[in-house]
Coordinates of C-alpha atoms in Angstrom, one line a residue:
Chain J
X1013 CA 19.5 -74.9 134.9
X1014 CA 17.8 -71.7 133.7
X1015 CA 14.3 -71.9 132.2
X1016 CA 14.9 -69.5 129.5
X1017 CA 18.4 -70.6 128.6
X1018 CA 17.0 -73.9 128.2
X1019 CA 14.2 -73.4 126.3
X1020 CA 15.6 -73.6 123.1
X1021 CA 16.9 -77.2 123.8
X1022 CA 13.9 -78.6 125.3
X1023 CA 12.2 -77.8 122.4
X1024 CA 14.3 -79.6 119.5
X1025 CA 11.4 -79.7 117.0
X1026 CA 9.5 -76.7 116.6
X1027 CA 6.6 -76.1 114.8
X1028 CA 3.4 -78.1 113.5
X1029 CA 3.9 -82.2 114.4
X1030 CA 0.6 -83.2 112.7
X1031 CA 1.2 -83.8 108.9
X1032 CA -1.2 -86.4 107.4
X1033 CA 1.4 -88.9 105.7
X1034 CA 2.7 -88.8 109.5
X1035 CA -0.2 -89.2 111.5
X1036 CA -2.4 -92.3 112.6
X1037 CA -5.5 -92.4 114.2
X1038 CA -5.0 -95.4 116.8
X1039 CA -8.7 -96.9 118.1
X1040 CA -8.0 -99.0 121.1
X1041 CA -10.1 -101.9 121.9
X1042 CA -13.4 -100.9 121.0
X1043 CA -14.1 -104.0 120.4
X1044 CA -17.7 -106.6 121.3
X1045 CA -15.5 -107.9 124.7
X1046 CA -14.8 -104.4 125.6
X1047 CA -18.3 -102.4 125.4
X1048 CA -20.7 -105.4 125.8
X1049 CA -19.2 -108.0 127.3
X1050 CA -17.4 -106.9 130.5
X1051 CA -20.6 -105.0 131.6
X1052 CA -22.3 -108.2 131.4
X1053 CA -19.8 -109.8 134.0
X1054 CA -20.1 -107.0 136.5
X1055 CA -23.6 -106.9 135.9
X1056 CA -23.8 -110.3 136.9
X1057 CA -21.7 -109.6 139.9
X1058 CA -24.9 -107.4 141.3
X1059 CA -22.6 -103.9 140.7
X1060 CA -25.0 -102.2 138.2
X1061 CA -24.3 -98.4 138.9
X1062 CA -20.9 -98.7 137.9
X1063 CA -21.9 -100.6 135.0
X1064 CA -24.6 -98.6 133.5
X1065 CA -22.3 -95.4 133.9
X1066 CA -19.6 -97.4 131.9
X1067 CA -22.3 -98.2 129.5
X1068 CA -23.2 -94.5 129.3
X1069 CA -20.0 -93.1 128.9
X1070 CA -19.3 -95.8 126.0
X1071 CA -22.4 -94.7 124.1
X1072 CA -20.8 -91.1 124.8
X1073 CA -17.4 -91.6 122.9
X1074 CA -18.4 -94.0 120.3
X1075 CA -19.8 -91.1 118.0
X1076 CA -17.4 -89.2 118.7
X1077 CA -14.6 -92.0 117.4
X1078 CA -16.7 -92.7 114.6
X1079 CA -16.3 -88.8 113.6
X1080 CA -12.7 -88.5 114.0
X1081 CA -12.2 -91.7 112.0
X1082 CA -14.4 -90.6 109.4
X1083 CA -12.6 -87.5 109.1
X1084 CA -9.1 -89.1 109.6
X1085 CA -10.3 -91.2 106.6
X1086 CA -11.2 -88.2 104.5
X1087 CA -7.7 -86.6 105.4
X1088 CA -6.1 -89.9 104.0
X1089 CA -4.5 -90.6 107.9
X1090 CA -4.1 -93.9 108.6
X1091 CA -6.4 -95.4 110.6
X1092 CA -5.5 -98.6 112.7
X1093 CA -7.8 -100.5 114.8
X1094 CA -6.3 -101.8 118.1
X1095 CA -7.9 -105.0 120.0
X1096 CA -7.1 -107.5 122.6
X1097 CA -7.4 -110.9 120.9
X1098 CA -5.4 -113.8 121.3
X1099 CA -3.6 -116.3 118.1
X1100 CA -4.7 -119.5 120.0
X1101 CA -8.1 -120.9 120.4
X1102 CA -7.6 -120.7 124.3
X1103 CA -5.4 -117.6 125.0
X1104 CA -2.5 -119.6 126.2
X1105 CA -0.1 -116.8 124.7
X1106 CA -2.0 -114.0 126.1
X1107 CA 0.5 -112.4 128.7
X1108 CA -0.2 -114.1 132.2
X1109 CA -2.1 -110.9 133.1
X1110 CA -4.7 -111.1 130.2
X1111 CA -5.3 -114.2 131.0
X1112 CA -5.4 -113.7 134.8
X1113 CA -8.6 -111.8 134.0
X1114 CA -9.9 -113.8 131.2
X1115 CA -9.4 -111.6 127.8
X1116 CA -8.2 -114.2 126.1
X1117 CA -10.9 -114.1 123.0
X1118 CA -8.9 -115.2 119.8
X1119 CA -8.8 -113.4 116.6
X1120 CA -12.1 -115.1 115.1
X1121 CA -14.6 -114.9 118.0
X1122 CA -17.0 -112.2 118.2
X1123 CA -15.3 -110.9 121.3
X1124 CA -12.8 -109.6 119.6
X1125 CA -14.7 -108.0 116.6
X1126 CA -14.3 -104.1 116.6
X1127 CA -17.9 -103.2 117.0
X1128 CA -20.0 -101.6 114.1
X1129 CA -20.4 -98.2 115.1
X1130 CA -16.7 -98.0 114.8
X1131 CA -16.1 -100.8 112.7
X1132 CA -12.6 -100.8 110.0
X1133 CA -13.0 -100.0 106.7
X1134 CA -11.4 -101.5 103.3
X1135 CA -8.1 -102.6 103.8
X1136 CA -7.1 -100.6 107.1
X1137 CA -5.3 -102.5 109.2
X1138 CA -6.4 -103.9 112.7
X1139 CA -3.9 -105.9 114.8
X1140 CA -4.4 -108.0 118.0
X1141 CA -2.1 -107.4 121.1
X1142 CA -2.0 -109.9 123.9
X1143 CA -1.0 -107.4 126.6
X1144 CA -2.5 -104.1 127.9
X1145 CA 0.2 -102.1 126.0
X1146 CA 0.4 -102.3 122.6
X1147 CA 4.3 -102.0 122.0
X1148 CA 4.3 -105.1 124.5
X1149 CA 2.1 -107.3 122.8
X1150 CA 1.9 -106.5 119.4
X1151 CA 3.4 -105.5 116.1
X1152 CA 2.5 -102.0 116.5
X1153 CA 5.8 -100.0 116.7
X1154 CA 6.8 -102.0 113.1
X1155 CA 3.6 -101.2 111.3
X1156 CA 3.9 -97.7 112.5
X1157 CA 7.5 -97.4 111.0
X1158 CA 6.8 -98.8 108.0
X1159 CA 3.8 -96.3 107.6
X1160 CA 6.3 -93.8 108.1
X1161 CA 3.9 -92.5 111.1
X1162 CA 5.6 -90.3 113.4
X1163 CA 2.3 -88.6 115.3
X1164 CA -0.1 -90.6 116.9
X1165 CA -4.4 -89.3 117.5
X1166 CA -5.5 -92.0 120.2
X1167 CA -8.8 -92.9 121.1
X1168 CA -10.4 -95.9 123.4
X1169 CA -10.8 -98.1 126.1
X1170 CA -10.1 -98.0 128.7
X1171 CA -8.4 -95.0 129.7
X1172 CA -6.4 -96.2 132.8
X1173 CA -5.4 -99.6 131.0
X1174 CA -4.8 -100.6 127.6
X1175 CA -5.2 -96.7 126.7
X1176 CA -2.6 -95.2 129.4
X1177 CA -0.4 -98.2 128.3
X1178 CA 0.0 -97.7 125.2
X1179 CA 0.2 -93.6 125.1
X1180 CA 3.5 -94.1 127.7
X1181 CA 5.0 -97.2 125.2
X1182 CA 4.3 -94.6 122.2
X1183 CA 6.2 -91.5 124.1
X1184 CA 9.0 -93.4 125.0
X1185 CA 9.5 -95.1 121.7
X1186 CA 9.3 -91.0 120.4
X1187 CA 5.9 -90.9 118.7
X1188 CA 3.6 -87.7 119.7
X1189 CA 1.0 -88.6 120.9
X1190 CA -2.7 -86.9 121.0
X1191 CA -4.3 -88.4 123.6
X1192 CA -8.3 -87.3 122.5
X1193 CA -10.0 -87.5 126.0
X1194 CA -13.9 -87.5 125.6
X1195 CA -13.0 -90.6 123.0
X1196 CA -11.9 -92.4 125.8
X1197 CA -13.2 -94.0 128.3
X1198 CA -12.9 -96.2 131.9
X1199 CA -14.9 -98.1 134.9
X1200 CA -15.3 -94.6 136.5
X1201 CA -14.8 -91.3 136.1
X1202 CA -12.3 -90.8 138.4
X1203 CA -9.8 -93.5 137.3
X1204 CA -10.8 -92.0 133.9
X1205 CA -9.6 -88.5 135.0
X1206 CA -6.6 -89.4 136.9
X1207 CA -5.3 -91.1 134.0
X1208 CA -5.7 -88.3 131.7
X1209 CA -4.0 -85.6 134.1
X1210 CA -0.6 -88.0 134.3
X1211 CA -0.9 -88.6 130.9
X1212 CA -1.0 -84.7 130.1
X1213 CA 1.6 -83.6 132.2
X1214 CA 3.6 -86.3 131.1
X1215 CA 3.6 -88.1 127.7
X1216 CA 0.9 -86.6 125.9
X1217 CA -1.2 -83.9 124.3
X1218 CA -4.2 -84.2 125.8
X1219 CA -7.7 -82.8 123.6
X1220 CA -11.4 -82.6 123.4
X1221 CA -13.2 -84.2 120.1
X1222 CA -13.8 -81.1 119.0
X1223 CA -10.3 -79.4 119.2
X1224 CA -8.7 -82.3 117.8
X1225 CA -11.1 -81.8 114.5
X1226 CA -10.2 -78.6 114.7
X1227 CA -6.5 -79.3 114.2
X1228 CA -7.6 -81.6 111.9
X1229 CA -9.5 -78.9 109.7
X1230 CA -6.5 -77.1 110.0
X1231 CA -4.4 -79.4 108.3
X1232 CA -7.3 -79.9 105.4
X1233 CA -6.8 -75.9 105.1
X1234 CA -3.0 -76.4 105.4
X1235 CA -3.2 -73.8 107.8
X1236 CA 0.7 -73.7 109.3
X1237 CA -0.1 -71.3 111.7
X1238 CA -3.0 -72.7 113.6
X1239 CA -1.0 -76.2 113.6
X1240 CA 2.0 -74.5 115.2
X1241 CA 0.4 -72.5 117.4
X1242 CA -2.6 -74.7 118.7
X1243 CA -1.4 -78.2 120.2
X1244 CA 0.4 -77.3 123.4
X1245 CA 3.4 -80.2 124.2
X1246 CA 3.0 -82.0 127.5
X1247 CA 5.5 -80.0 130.2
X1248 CA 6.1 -79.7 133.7
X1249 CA 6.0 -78.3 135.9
X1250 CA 1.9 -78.2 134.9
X1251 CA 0.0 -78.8 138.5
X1252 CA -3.5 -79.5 139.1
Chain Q
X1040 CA -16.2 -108.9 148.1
X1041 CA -18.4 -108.7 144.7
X1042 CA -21.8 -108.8 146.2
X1043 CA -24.9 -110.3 144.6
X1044 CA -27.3 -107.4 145.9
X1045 CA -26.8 -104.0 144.4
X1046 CA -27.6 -102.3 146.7
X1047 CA -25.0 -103.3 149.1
X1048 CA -22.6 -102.8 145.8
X1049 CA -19.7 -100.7 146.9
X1050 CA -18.8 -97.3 146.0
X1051 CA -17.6 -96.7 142.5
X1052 CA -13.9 -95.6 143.7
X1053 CA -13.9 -99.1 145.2
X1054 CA -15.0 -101.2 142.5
X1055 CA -11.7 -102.2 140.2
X1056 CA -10.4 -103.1 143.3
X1057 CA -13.1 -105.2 144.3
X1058 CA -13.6 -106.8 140.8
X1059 CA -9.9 -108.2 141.4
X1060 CA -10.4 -109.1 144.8
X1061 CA -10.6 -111.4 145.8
X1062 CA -12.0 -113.8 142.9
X1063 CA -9.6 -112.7 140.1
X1064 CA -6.7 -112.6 142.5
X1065 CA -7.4 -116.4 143.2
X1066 CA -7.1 -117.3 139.6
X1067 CA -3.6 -114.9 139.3
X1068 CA -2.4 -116.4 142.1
X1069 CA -2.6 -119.7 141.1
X1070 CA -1.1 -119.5 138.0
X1071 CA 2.7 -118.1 139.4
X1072 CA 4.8 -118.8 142.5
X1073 CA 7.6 -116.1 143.1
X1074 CA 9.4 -116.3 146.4
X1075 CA 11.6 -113.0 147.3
X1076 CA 14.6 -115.0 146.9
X1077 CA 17.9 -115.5 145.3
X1078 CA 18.4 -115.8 142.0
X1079 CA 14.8 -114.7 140.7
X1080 CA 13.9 -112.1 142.7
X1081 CA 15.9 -108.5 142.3
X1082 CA 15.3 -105.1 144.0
X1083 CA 14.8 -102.4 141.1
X1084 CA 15.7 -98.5 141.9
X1085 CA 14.4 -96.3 139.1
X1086 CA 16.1 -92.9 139.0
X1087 CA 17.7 -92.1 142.4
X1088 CA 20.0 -89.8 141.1
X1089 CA 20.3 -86.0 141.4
X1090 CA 19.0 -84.9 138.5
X1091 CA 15.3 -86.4 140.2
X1092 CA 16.3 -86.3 143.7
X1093 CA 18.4 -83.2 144.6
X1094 CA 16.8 -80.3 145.6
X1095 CA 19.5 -78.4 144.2
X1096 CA 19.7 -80.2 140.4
X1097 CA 17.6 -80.8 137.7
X1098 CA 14.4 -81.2 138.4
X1099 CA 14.4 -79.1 141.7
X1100 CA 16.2 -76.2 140.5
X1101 CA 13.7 -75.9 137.2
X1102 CA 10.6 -76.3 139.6
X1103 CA 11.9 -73.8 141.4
X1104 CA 12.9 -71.5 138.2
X1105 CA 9.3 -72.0 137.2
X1106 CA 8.0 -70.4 140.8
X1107 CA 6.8 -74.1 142.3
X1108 CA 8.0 -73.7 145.2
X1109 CA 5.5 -75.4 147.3
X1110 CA 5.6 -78.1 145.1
X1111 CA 9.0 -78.7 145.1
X1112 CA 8.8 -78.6 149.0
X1113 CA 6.4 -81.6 148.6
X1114 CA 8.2 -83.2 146.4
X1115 CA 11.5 -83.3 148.0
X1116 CA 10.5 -83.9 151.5
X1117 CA 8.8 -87.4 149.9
X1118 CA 11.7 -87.9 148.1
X1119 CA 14.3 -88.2 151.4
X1120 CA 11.2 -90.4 152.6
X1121 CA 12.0 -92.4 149.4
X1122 CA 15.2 -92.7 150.0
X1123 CA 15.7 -93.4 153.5
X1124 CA 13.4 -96.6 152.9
X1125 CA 15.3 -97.4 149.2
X1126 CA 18.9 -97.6 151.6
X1127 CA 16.6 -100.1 154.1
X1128 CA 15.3 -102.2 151.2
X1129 CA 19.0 -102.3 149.3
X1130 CA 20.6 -103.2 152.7
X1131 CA 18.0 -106.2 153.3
X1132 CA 18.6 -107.1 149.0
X1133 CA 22.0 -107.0 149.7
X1134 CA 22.3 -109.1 152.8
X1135 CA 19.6 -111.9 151.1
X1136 CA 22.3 -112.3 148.6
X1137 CA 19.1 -110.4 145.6
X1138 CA 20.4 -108.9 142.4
X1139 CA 20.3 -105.5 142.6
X1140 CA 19.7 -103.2 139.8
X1141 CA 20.2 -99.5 139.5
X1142 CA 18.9 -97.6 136.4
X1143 CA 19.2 -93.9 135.8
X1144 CA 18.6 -91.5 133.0
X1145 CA 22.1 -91.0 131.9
X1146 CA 22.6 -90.3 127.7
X1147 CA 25.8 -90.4 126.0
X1148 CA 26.1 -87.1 124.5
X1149 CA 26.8 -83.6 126.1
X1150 CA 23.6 -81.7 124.5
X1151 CA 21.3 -84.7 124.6
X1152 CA 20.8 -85.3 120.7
X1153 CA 20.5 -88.7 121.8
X1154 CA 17.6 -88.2 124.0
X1155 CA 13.8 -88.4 123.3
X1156 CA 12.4 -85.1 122.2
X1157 CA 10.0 -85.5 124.5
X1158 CA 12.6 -86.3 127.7
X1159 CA 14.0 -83.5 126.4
X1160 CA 11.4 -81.1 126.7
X1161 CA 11.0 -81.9 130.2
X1162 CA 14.8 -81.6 130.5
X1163 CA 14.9 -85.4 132.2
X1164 CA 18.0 -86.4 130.8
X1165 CA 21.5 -85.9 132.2
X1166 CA 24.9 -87.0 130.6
X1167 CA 26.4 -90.1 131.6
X1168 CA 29.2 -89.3 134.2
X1169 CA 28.0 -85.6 135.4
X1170 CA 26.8 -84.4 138.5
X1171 CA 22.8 -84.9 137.7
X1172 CA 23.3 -88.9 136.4
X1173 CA 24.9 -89.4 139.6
X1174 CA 23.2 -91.9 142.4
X1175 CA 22.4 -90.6 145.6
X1176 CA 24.9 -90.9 148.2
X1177 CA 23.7 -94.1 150.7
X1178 CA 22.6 -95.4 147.2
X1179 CA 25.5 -95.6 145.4
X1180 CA 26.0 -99.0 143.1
X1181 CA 28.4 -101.9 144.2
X1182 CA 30.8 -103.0 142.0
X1183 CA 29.4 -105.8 140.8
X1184 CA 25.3 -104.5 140.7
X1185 CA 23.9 -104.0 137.3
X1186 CA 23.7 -100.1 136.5
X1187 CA 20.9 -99.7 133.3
X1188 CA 21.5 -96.1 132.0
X1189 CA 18.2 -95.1 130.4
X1190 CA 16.7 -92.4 128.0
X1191 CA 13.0 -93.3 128.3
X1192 CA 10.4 -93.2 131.0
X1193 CA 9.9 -97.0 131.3
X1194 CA 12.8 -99.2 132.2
X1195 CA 11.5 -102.1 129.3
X1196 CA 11.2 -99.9 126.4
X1197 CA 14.5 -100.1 125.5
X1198 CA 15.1 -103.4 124.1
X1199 CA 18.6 -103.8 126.9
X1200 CA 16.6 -103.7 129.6
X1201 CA 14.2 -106.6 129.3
X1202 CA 17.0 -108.4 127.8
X1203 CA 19.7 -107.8 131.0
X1204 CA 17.2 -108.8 133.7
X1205 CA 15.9 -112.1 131.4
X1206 CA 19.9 -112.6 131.6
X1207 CA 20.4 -112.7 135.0
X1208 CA 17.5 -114.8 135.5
X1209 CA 15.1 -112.0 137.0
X1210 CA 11.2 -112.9 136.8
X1211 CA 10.5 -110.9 139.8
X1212 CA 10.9 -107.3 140.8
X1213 CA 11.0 -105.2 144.1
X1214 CA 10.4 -101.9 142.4
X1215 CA 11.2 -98.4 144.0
X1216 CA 11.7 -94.9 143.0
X1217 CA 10.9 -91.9 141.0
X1218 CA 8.7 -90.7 140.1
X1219 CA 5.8 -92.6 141.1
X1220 CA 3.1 -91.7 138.1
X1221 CA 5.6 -91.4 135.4
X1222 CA 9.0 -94.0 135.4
X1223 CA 7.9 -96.4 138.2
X1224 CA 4.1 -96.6 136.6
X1225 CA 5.5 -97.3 133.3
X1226 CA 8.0 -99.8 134.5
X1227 CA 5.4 -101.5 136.7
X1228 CA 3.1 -101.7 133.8
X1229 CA 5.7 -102.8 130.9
X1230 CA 6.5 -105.3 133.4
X1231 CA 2.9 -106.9 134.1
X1232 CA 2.6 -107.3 129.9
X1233 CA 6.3 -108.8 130.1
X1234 CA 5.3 -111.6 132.8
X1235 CA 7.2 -110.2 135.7
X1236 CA 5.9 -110.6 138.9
X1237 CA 6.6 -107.0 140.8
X1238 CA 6.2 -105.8 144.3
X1239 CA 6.3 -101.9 144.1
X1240 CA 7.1 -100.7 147.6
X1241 CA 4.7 -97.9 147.7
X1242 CA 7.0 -95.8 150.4
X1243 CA 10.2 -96.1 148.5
X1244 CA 8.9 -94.1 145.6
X1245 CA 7.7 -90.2 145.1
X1246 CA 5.8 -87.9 142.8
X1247 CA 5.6 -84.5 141.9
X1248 CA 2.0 -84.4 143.4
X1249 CA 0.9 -86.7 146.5
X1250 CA -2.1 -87.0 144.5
X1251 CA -0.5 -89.0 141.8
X1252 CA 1.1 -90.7 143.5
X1253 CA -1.4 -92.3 145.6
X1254 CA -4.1 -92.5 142.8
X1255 CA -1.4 -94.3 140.5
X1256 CA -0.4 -97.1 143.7
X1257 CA -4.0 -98.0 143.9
X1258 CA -4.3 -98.7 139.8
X1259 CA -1.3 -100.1 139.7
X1260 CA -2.6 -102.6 142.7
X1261 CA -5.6 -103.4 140.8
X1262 CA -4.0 -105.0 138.0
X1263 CA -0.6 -104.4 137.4
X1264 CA 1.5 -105.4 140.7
X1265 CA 1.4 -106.0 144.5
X1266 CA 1.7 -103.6 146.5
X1267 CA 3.6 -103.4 149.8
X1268 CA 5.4 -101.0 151.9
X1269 CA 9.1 -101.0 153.1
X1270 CA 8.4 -102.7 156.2
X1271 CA 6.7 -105.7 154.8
X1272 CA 9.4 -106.2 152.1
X1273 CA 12.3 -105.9 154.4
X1274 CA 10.8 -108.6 156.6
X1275 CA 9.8 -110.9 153.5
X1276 CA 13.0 -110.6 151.3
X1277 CA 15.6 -113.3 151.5
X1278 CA 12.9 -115.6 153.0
X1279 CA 10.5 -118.1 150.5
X1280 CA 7.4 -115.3 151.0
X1281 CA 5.2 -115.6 147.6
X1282 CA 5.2 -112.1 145.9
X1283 CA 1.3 -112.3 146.7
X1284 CA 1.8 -112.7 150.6
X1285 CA 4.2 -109.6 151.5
X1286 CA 1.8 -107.8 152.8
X1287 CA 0.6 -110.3 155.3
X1288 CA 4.3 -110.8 156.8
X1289 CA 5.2 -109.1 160.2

C-alpha cells in the first residue's frame, strides 16, 4: 500500500471536527474519593512521596479543568461530569474489579461528589459508571448520542485508568477524542506519560490546556482555518 | 509489601504494583475461582493476520513507506516471537479440549466505508476474505473455532463480541496478540470492567515499540489481568490451575 495513494482514504473526514453543538467536555472522576480520599489510604500505608506528588499534580490540573469547563460553558459545549459511584448502598453491582479495590461509594456519599473546584453547574448532567471505562459501566455512549455529540475534550483522573479507558471505548465507538494532558493526572508521572504517548499515537488527539483553549477561541471566532489546520489526528507510524 | 515506614517506601515506578500486592490481590482473589479448563476458560488471539503480522502487508509495508525501517525490524522480529509461542499455546488449547477464538480486523466492504474513521486513518482495516484479513499460516482457524471479524481496537466494543463468548460459556480468557498497547490493552481492559478473568501471555503478543509494550504488561498487571508467559500457561492449561496461580506452575 502506497502512502500517498492512500492518503485520501485514510482521511475520510477532512477538515475542522470541533463544532460546539458536537462537542462535550467529559470530566472524569474528579471526584472527593479520587483527589482526597485514595491519598489518605496510601498515606496511611507509610508511601508519602508518591502521595504528596499525586497531591501536587491534582492541585496542578484542577485549575486548569475549572478553565476549560468555564469556557466550554461559555461556548454552550456540553459539559458532562464522569464519576465512579455505585446504585447500591454497598457496591455489590460495581464490576468485580471496582470492588476488588474498594470504589464502591454509592451515588449519595461524599465520595462520590465531584469536588468544588470543579463542581457541575445547573442542570449538566453527571453520571456514575461502575467500571474503569465509561462505555463499560455506564450510560455514556446513549447520553452522548442523544446530545448529538460527535467530538469528545477529556479531562481527569487518572490518566492510566478510568482516563485511558474511556478515551480507547470513545475511539472505537468513533467519537474524536481530545485527550487534554496537563488536565489529567496519575500515581506517577511515568505511568502518567506512558499512557498519554499510546493514547496519542493511537486513539487520540493529545493537547496542552492552553492549545486546547486555543482551539476553543477559535471556534468562538469561527475561525475555519485555524480549526482545520491546528488539531493533528492521531497516526502512525509516530515513534518516541 | 506496603511498608509502614516511609522511608523504606519503594520507588515510585514500583508503587501501583505494590499497592495491589499483595493486600488488594488477597481480596480479588478471594472473590473468583477460574481454573484454565474446559468449558470456561478460552485462549483469545487478537489479530494474527497479515495485515499486522507480515512484513510484507499492511502494516509493514506502510512503516516501511513512511522510512521506519528500524522500527519495523523491531517490530517484526517480536512479532515471529509472538507467533511461534501463539502456535505453542493453541496446540496446548487445543489438546485441553479450550474454546479457541480467533478475531481479526476483517470489514465487509472493498473501500472500508464500513470502518472507523479512525481505523481507517491508520489503514488497520482489511476486507473480509483478502490477502491482509488472512491468519497466519501455523495459526490458521479449525473448522469449528469461533472466528470474530472486528473493525475496532477492542474485541468487546462491538456488542457480538461480549455476546459470542457469554454464549459459549467463556468467563475466562488466555489472551495473546497484536499489538500489545493498542488491541490487546483495550481487550484486556474492556474485559476487567466486563468480569472476565484474563491471563495475557505477555510473550505471545507484540508492539510497535518494545517500550510499549512492556510499560503497558506492567499496568495491565496492576489492575487489569494476570500476567504470565507462554511457558507457564502451556504447563497450567487443561489442568484445574486458578487464573491467579499460573505463574507459580513449573
Amino acid at each position: 500500500m502506497e502512502v500517498s495513494e492512500s492518503a485520501d482514504r485514510l482521511n475520510p473526514r477532512p477538515g475542522p471536527f470541533l463544532a460546539a453543538r458536537r462537542t462535550a467536555l467529559v470530566d472524569i472522576d474528579v471526584q472527593n474519593a479520587q483527589v482526597f480520599g485514595l491519598a489518605d489510604k496510601v498515606r496511611a500505608a507509610g508511601l508519602h512521596d508518591v502521595v504528596d506528588g499525586y497531591d501536587a499534580e491534582v492541585a496542578k490540573i484542577l485549575p486548569k479543568i475549572r478553565v476549560l469547563k468555564d469556557t466550554c460553558r461559555d461556548l454552550g459545549i456540553e459539559v458532562i461530569h464522569l464519576r465512579c459511584a455505585s446504585y447500591t448502598g454497598d457496591g455489590r453491582d460495581c464490576s468485580r474489579l471496582f470492588r476488588s479495590v474498594d470504589i464502591t461509594a454509592s451515588g449519595g456519599e461524599s465520595d462520590a461528589e465531584i469536588v468544588d473546584a470543579v463542581a457541575p453547574r445547573g442542570d449538566e448532567i453527571v453520571l456514575s459508571k461502575v467500571s474503569a471505562g465509561a462505555f463499560n459501566g455506564s450510560d455514556l455512549d446513549l447520553v452522548l448520542r442523544r446530545l448529538g455529540i460527535e467530538t469528545l475534550i477529556v479531562t481527569g483522573l487518572v490518566t492510566a485508568g478510568c482516563v485511558e479507558g474511556t478515551v480507547r471505548g470513545a475511539s472505537d465507538r468513533g467519537y474524536e477524542v481530545f485527550v487534554v494532558g496537563d488536565a489529567c493526572a496519575d500515581w506517577t508521572t511515568q505511568h502518567h506519560d506512558i499512557s498519554l504517548g499510546i493514547l496519542g499515537r493511537w486513539f487520540a488527539t493529545v493537547v496542552n490546556t492552553e492549545t486546547m483553549l486555543g482551539y476553543l477561541g477559535a471556534l468562538r471566532r469561527n475561525d475555519a482555518a485555524a480549526l482545520s489546520n491546528g488539531p493533528q489526528r492521531p497516526t502512525i507510524p509516530v515513534v518516541s | 509489601m506496603i511498608t509502614a515506614d516511609p522511608s523504606t517506601a519503594p520507588a515510585t515506578g514500583t508503587i501501583l504494583r505494590e499497592l495491589k500486592h499483595p493486600e488488594l490481590r488477597s481480596v480479588w482473589n478471594s472473590s473468583r475461582s477460574a481454573p484454565l479448563t474446559a468449558p470456561s476458560a478460552a485462549l483469545l488471539l487478537i489479530d494474527m493476520q497479515r495485515l499486522t503480522c507480515d512484513p510484507q502487508a499492511g502494516l509493514g509495508a506502510r512503516l516501511r513507506a513512511a522510512g521506519e525501517r528500524k522500527l519495523v525490524g523491531q517490530y517484526y522480529d517480536e512479532v515471529a516471537k509472538a507467533a511461534a509461542n501463539a502456535t505453542l499455546l493453541l496446540a496446548a488449547c487445543r489438546d485441553a479440549g479450550l474454546a479457541v477464538v480467533h478475531t481479526h480486523l476483517a470489514c465487509a466492504t472493498d473501500d472500508g466505508r464500513d470502518v472507523g474513521s479512525l481505523m481507517h486513518r491508520h489503514g488497520l482495516w482489511a476486507r473480509k476474505g483478502s490477502k491482509e484479513a488472512e491468519f497466519l499460516g501455523p495459526l490458521q482457524p479449525r473448522r469449528h473455532e469461533l472466528v470474530l471479524p472486528r473493525t475496532t481496537f477492542s474485541v468487546f466494543a462491538p456488542w457480538l463480541g461480549d455476546q459470542l463468548l457469554k454464549n459459549l460459556g467463556i468467563s475466562t480468557l488466555i489472551m495473546a496478540g497484536v499489538t500489545t498497547d493498542a488491541s490487546v490493552a483495550s481487550s484486556a481492559r474492556d474485559a476487567a470492567d466486563r468480569g472476565y478473568n484474563t491471563i495475557l501471555v505477555e510473550d505471545a503478543c507484540a508492539a510497535l515499540d518494545l517500550k510499549d509494550h512492556r510499560a503497558t504488561v506492567d499496568f495491565l498487571d496492576l489492575w487489569y489481568c494476570e500476567v504470565a508467559d507462554t511457558h507457564h500457561v502451556v504447563t497450567a492449561v487443561g489442568q484445574r490451575v486458578e487464573v491467579a496461580e499460573v505463574r507459580m506452575t513449573a
